[in-house]
mmCIF file of N, CA, C and O in Angstrom:
data_model
loop_
_atom_site.group_PDB
_atom_site.id
_atom_site.type_symbol
_atom_site.label_atom_id
_atom_site.label_comp_id
_atom_site.label_asym_id
_atom_site.label_seq_id
_atom_site.Cartn_x
_atom_site.Cartn_y
_atom_site.Cartn_z
ATOM 1 N N ILE A 1 89.244 -126.355 18.913
ATOM 2 C CA ILE A 1 88.344 -127.462 19.154
ATOM 3 C C ILE A 1 89.113 -128.755 18.905
ATOM 4 O O ILE A 1 89.635 -128.967 17.811
ATOM 5 N N ALA A 2 89.157 -129.587 19.902
ATOM 6 C CA ALA A 2 89.828 -130.882 19.757
ATOM 7 C C ALA A 2 88.935 -131.830 18.950
ATOM 8 O O ALA A 2 87.705 -131.794 19.048
ATOM 9 N N HIS A 3 89.581 -132.665 18.143
ATOM 10 C CA HIS A 3 88.823 -133.644 17.363
ATOM 11 C C HIS A 3 89.722 -134.822 16.997
ATOM 12 O O HIS A 3 90.944 -134.714 17.046
ATOM 13 N N ASN A 4 89.103 -135.901 16.637
ATOM 14 C CA ASN A 4 89.799 -137.095 16.152
ATOM 15 C C ASN A 4 89.219 -137.465 14.796
ATOM 16 O O ASN A 4 88.040 -137.209 14.531
ATOM 17 N N THR A 5 90.028 -138.051 13.956
ATOM 18 C CA THR A 5 89.527 -138.595 12.703
ATOM 19 C C THR A 5 89.796 -140.095 12.689
ATOM 20 O O THR A 5 90.780 -140.555 13.266
ATOM 21 N N THR A 6 88.921 -140.807 12.055
ATOM 22 C CA THR A 6 89.028 -142.257 11.971
ATOM 23 C C THR A 6 88.652 -142.696 10.566
ATOM 24 O O THR A 6 87.651 -142.206 10.021
ATOM 25 N N GLU A 7 89.424 -143.589 9.989
ATOM 26 C CA GLU A 7 89.040 -144.149 8.703
ATOM 27 C C GLU A 7 87.869 -145.093 8.922
ATOM 28 O O GLU A 7 87.816 -145.824 9.897
ATOM 29 N N CYS A 8 86.912 -145.050 8.007
ATOM 30 C CA CYS A 8 85.753 -145.938 8.089
ATOM 31 C C CYS A 8 85.562 -146.631 6.754
ATOM 32 O O CYS A 8 86.224 -146.326 5.775
ATOM 33 N N LEU A 9 84.617 -147.515 6.772
ATOM 34 C CA LEU A 9 84.299 -148.343 5.616
ATOM 35 C C LEU A 9 82.933 -147.931 5.090
ATOM 36 O O LEU A 9 81.961 -147.921 5.842
ATOM 37 N N ALA A 10 82.841 -147.559 3.818
ATOM 38 C CA ALA A 10 81.564 -147.245 3.179
ATOM 39 C C ALA A 10 81.163 -148.441 2.318
ATOM 40 O O ALA A 10 81.946 -148.895 1.483
ATOM 41 N N VAL A 11 79.964 -148.932 2.544
ATOM 42 C CA VAL A 11 79.497 -150.135 1.835
ATOM 43 C C VAL A 11 78.145 -149.859 1.201
ATOM 44 O O VAL A 11 77.200 -149.458 1.877
ATOM 45 N N ARG A 12 78.065 -150.054 -0.101
ATOM 46 C CA ARG A 12 76.764 -150.029 -0.766
ATOM 47 C C ARG A 12 76.191 -151.434 -0.598
ATOM 48 O O ARG A 12 76.824 -152.419 -0.969
ATOM 49 N N MET A 13 75.008 -151.509 -0.006
ATOM 50 C CA MET A 13 74.433 -152.806 0.317
ATOM 51 C C MET A 13 72.989 -152.869 -0.156
ATOM 52 O O MET A 13 72.385 -151.837 -0.445
ATOM 53 N N PRO A 14 72.450 -154.085 -0.234
ATOM 54 C CA PRO A 14 71.074 -154.226 -0.700
ATOM 55 C C PRO A 14 70.100 -153.537 0.249
ATOM 56 O O PRO A 14 70.258 -153.594 1.463
ATOM 57 N N ASN A 15 69.093 -152.878 -0.318
ATOM 58 C CA ASN A 15 68.086 -152.178 0.467
ATOM 59 C C ASN A 15 66.835 -153.051 0.561
ATOM 60 O O ASN A 15 65.835 -152.807 -0.110
ATOM 61 N N TYR A 16 66.926 -154.087 1.361
ATOM 62 C CA TYR A 16 65.785 -154.945 1.669
ATOM 63 C C TYR A 16 66.014 -155.534 3.048
ATOM 64 O O TYR A 16 67.140 -155.498 3.557
ATOM 65 N N PRO A 17 64.951 -156.042 3.673
ATOM 66 C CA PRO A 17 65.123 -156.628 5.003
ATOM 67 C C PRO A 17 66.200 -157.716 4.987
ATOM 68 O O PRO A 17 66.168 -158.624 4.144
ATOM 69 N N GLY A 18 67.162 -157.599 5.865
ATOM 70 C CA GLY A 18 68.257 -158.560 5.935
ATOM 71 C C GLY A 18 69.508 -158.133 5.195
ATOM 72 O O GLY A 18 70.541 -158.791 5.290
ATOM 73 N N GLY A 19 69.446 -157.032 4.445
ATOM 74 C CA GLY A 19 70.619 -156.564 3.692
ATOM 75 C C GLY A 19 71.783 -156.222 4.609
ATOM 76 O O GLY A 19 72.932 -156.602 4.346
ATOM 77 N N LEU A 20 71.512 -155.525 5.687
ATOM 78 C CA LEU A 20 72.551 -155.202 6.663
ATOM 79 C C LEU A 20 73.068 -156.464 7.337
ATOM 80 O O LEU A 20 74.270 -156.600 7.571
ATOM 81 N N ALA A 21 72.180 -157.404 7.610
ATOM 82 C CA ALA A 21 72.592 -158.666 8.251
ATOM 83 C C ALA A 21 73.585 -159.427 7.382
ATOM 84 O O ALA A 21 74.509 -160.064 7.901
ATOM 85 N N GLU A 22 73.431 -159.357 6.058
ATOM 86 C CA GLU A 22 74.368 -160.036 5.157
ATOM 87 C C GLU A 22 75.770 -159.457 5.305
ATOM 88 O O GLU A 22 76.757 -160.197 5.373
ATOM 89 N N VAL A 23 75.860 -158.135 5.355
ATOM 90 C CA VAL A 23 77.163 -157.484 5.515
ATOM 91 C C VAL A 23 77.744 -157.810 6.890
ATOM 92 O O VAL A 23 78.929 -158.149 7.013
ATOM 93 N N ALA A 24 76.919 -157.732 7.924
ATOM 94 C CA ALA A 24 77.380 -158.018 9.286
ATOM 95 C C ALA A 24 77.877 -159.456 9.407
ATOM 96 O O ALA A 24 78.883 -159.721 10.068
ATOM 97 N N ARG A 25 77.196 -160.390 8.753
ATOM 98 C CA ARG A 25 77.632 -161.794 8.797
ATOM 99 C C ARG A 25 78.995 -161.956 8.151
ATOM 100 O O ARG A 25 79.877 -162.636 8.696
ATOM 101 N N LEU A 26 79.203 -161.326 7.007
ATOM 102 C CA LEU A 26 80.503 -161.419 6.332
ATOM 103 C C LEU A 26 81.619 -160.866 7.208
ATOM 104 O O LEU A 26 82.707 -161.451 7.295
ATOM 105 N N LEU A 27 81.360 -159.744 7.863
ATOM 106 C CA LEU A 27 82.371 -159.174 8.746
ATOM 107 C C LEU A 27 82.620 -160.085 9.946
ATOM 108 O O LEU A 27 83.762 -160.279 10.364
ATOM 109 N N SER A 28 81.564 -160.673 10.480
ATOM 110 C CA SER A 28 81.699 -161.585 11.613
ATOM 111 C C SER A 28 82.542 -162.803 11.254
ATOM 112 O O SER A 28 83.422 -163.206 12.018
ATOM 113 N N VAL A 29 82.284 -163.378 10.100
ATOM 114 C CA VAL A 29 83.046 -164.549 9.637
ATOM 115 C C VAL A 29 84.536 -164.225 9.566
ATOM 116 O O VAL A 29 85.381 -165.068 9.871
ATOM 117 N N ALA A 30 84.863 -162.981 9.201
ATOM 118 C CA ALA A 30 86.266 -162.551 9.091
ATOM 119 C C ALA A 30 86.848 -162.141 10.442
ATOM 120 O O ALA A 30 88.015 -161.773 10.523
ATOM 121 N N GLY A 31 86.024 -162.175 11.494
ATOM 122 C CA GLY A 31 86.509 -161.791 12.813
ATOM 123 C C GLY A 31 86.615 -160.284 13.006
ATOM 124 O O GLY A 31 87.373 -159.815 13.836
ATOM 125 N N VAL A 32 85.832 -159.537 12.249
ATOM 126 C CA VAL A 32 85.846 -158.075 12.320
ATOM 127 C C VAL A 32 84.652 -157.610 13.155
ATOM 128 O O VAL A 32 83.511 -157.960 12.858
ATOM 129 N N ASN A 33 84.910 -156.824 14.176
ATOM 130 C CA ASN A 33 83.841 -156.252 15.001
ATOM 131 C C ASN A 33 83.377 -154.937 14.402
ATOM 132 O O ASN A 33 84.181 -154.148 13.909
ATOM 133 N N ILE A 34 82.069 -154.695 14.465
ATOM 134 C CA ILE A 34 81.502 -153.411 14.070
ATOM 135 C C ILE A 34 81.427 -152.555 15.322
ATOM 136 O O ILE A 34 80.723 -152.889 16.277
ATOM 137 N N ASP A 35 82.172 -151.457 15.341
ATOM 138 C CA ASP A 35 82.164 -150.546 16.483
ATOM 139 C C ASP A 35 80.981 -149.590 16.414
ATOM 140 O O ASP A 35 80.393 -149.251 17.431
ATOM 141 N N TYR A 36 80.657 -149.130 15.213
ATOM 142 C CA TYR A 36 79.482 -148.286 15.008
ATOM 143 C C TYR A 36 79.096 -148.349 13.544
ATOM 144 O O TYR A 36 79.873 -148.790 12.692
ATOM 145 N N MET A 37 77.876 -147.928 13.251
ATOM 146 C CA MET A 37 77.378 -147.970 11.879
ATOM 147 C C MET A 37 76.336 -146.873 11.700
ATOM 148 O O MET A 37 75.518 -146.643 12.581
ATOM 149 N N TYR A 38 76.410 -146.187 10.570
ATOM 150 C CA TYR A 38 75.399 -145.216 10.175
ATOM 151 C C TYR A 38 74.840 -145.679 8.836
ATOM 152 O O TYR A 38 75.588 -146.176 7.994
ATOM 153 N N GLY A 39 73.563 -145.529 8.647
ATOM 154 C CA GLY A 39 72.952 -145.940 7.391
ATOM 155 C C GLY A 39 72.277 -144.773 6.692
ATOM 156 O O GLY A 39 71.856 -143.806 7.331
ATOM 157 N N SER A 40 72.179 -144.875 5.374
ATOM 158 C CA SER A 40 71.534 -143.838 4.583
ATOM 159 C C SER A 40 70.923 -144.473 3.344
ATOM 160 O O SER A 40 71.418 -145.476 2.836
ATOM 161 N N SER A 41 69.862 -143.859 2.874
ATOM 162 C CA SER A 41 69.296 -144.302 1.608
ATOM 163 C C SER A 41 70.118 -143.692 0.467
ATOM 164 O O SER A 41 70.922 -142.795 0.671
ATOM 165 N N THR A 42 69.900 -144.206 -0.726
ATOM 166 C CA THR A 42 70.570 -143.677 -1.920
ATOM 167 C C THR A 42 69.500 -143.306 -2.950
ATOM 168 O O THR A 42 68.319 -143.608 -2.770
ATOM 169 N N ALA A 43 69.910 -142.658 -4.010
ATOM 170 C CA ALA A 43 68.968 -142.299 -5.076
ATOM 171 C C ALA A 43 68.374 -143.540 -5.723
ATOM 172 O O ALA A 43 67.243 -143.517 -6.207
ATOM 173 N N ASP A 44 69.139 -144.611 -5.722
ATOM 174 C CA ASP A 44 68.686 -145.890 -6.260
ATOM 175 C C ASP A 44 67.986 -146.646 -5.128
ATOM 176 O O ASP A 44 68.607 -147.035 -4.158
ATOM 177 N N ALA A 45 66.701 -146.851 -5.231
ATOM 178 C CA ALA A 45 65.917 -147.458 -4.143
ATOM 179 C C ALA A 45 66.314 -148.899 -3.842
ATOM 180 O O ALA A 45 65.914 -149.443 -2.816
ATOM 181 N N THR A 46 67.110 -149.517 -4.686
ATOM 182 C CA THR A 46 67.486 -150.914 -4.443
ATOM 183 C C THR A 46 68.725 -151.055 -3.573
ATOM 184 O O THR A 46 69.086 -152.155 -3.183
ATOM 185 N N THR A 47 69.410 -149.935 -3.280
ATOM 186 C CA THR A 47 70.620 -150.000 -2.459
ATOM 187 C C THR A 47 70.553 -148.990 -1.311
ATOM 188 O O THR A 47 69.805 -148.016 -1.352
ATOM 189 N N ALA A 48 71.344 -149.267 -0.302
ATOM 190 C CA ALA A 48 71.522 -148.362 0.836
ATOM 191 C C ALA A 48 73.021 -148.185 1.031
ATOM 192 O O ALA A 48 73.819 -148.979 0.539
ATOM 193 N N LEU A 49 73.394 -147.160 1.770
ATOM 194 C CA LEU A 49 74.798 -146.909 2.048
ATOM 195 C C LEU A 49 75.024 -147.067 3.543
ATOM 196 O O LEU A 49 74.324 -146.452 4.345
ATOM 197 N N GLY A 50 75.978 -147.907 3.897
ATOM 198 C CA GLY A 50 76.350 -148.085 5.295
ATOM 199 C C GLY A 50 77.748 -147.561 5.530
ATOM 200 O O GLY A 50 78.661 -147.838 4.747
ATOM 201 N N ILE A 51 77.918 -146.780 6.579
ATOM 202 C CA ILE A 51 79.230 -146.293 6.993
ATOM 203 C C ILE A 51 79.564 -147.028 8.286
ATOM 204 O O ILE A 51 78.849 -146.902 9.277
ATOM 205 N N PHE A 52 80.636 -147.819 8.252
ATOM 206 C CA PHE A 52 80.990 -148.684 9.367
ATOM 207 C C PHE A 52 82.318 -148.265 9.988
ATOM 208 O O PHE A 52 83.290 -148.035 9.271
ATOM 209 N N GLY A 53 82.351 -148.200 11.282
ATOM 210 C CA GLY A 53 83.602 -148.144 12.022
ATOM 211 C C GLY A 53 83.899 -149.560 12.463
ATOM 212 O O GLY A 53 83.059 -150.194 13.128
ATOM 213 N N VAL A 54 85.007 -150.112 12.042
ATOM 214 C CA VAL A 54 85.302 -151.522 12.295
ATOM 215 C C VAL A 54 86.632 -151.693 13.022
ATOM 216 O O VAL A 54 87.483 -150.796 13.009
ATOM 217 N N SER A 55 86.803 -152.863 13.617
ATOM 218 C CA SER A 55 88.014 -153.146 14.393
ATOM 219 C C SER A 55 89.243 -153.369 13.521
ATOM 220 O O SER A 55 90.361 -153.154 13.969
ATOM 221 N N ASP A 56 89.060 -153.820 12.294
ATOM 222 C CA ASP A 56 90.184 -154.104 11.395
ATOM 223 C C ASP A 56 89.770 -153.739 9.977
ATOM 224 O O ASP A 56 89.147 -154.549 9.283
ATOM 225 N N LEU A 57 90.099 -152.534 9.564
ATOM 226 C CA LEU A 57 89.658 -152.027 8.270
ATOM 227 C C LEU A 57 90.191 -152.861 7.111
ATOM 228 O O LEU A 57 89.454 -153.183 6.182
ATOM 229 N N GLU A 58 91.465 -153.226 7.149
ATOM 230 C CA GLU A 58 92.052 -154.006 6.049
ATOM 231 C C GLU A 58 91.377 -155.369 5.907
ATOM 232 O O GLU A 58 91.077 -155.805 4.791
ATOM 233 N N ARG A 59 91.132 -156.034 7.009
ATOM 234 C CA ARG A 59 90.478 -157.350 6.965
ATOM 235 C C ARG A 59 89.057 -157.211 6.452
ATOM 236 O O ARG A 59 88.570 -158.035 5.666
ATOM 237 N N ALA A 60 88.354 -156.160 6.870
ATOM 238 C CA ALA A 60 86.991 -155.909 6.404
ATOM 239 C C ALA A 60 86.962 -155.673 4.906
ATOM 240 O O ALA A 60 86.135 -156.244 4.184
ATOM 241 N N LEU A 61 87.874 -154.840 4.406
ATOM 242 C CA LEU A 61 87.945 -154.570 2.977
ATOM 243 C C LEU A 61 88.229 -155.840 2.186
ATOM 244 O O LEU A 61 87.612 -156.100 1.150
ATOM 245 N N ASP A 62 89.148 -156.643 2.674
ATOM 246 C CA ASP A 62 89.480 -157.895 2.003
ATOM 247 C C ASP A 62 88.281 -158.824 1.954
ATOM 248 O O ASP A 62 87.957 -159.379 0.906
ATOM 249 N N GLN A 63 87.601 -158.982 3.072
ATOM 250 C CA GLN A 63 86.454 -159.894 3.135
ATOM 251 C C GLN A 63 85.332 -159.428 2.219
ATOM 252 O O GLN A 63 84.753 -160.223 1.474
ATOM 253 N N LEU A 64 84.991 -158.164 2.260
ATOM 254 C CA LEU A 64 83.876 -157.674 1.468
ATOM 255 C C LEU A 64 84.208 -157.622 -0.013
ATOM 256 O O LEU A 64 83.326 -157.788 -0.854
ATOM 257 N N SER A 65 85.465 -157.402 -0.364
ATOM 258 C CA SER A 65 85.828 -157.368 -1.784
ATOM 259 C C SER A 65 85.783 -158.761 -2.411
ATOM 260 O O SER A 65 85.628 -158.884 -3.622
ATOM 261 N N ARG A 66 85.891 -159.799 -1.584
ATOM 262 C CA ARG A 66 85.830 -161.171 -2.108
ATOM 263 C C ARG A 66 84.400 -161.699 -2.175
ATOM 264 O O ARG A 66 84.167 -162.765 -2.732
ATOM 265 N N ASN A 67 83.452 -160.981 -1.615
ATOM 266 C CA ASN A 67 82.057 -161.467 -1.573
ATOM 267 C C ASN A 67 81.093 -160.480 -2.172
ATOM 268 O O ASN A 67 81.217 -159.395 -2.353
#
């Protein structure tokens, strides 16, 4: 079976309306495109987990670690 693997970005983000928008805005400011995103709830109701496929993983990590 043929397959590909890709490194992605896992982000714990606020679980309220607009929480994903905050992360997306930070990535946009850094010039990072979101290619795909999967979301999941966590045991802690105040946070959610986002798995992002992004155009520039290093730039995304740098931007999110500073904010």
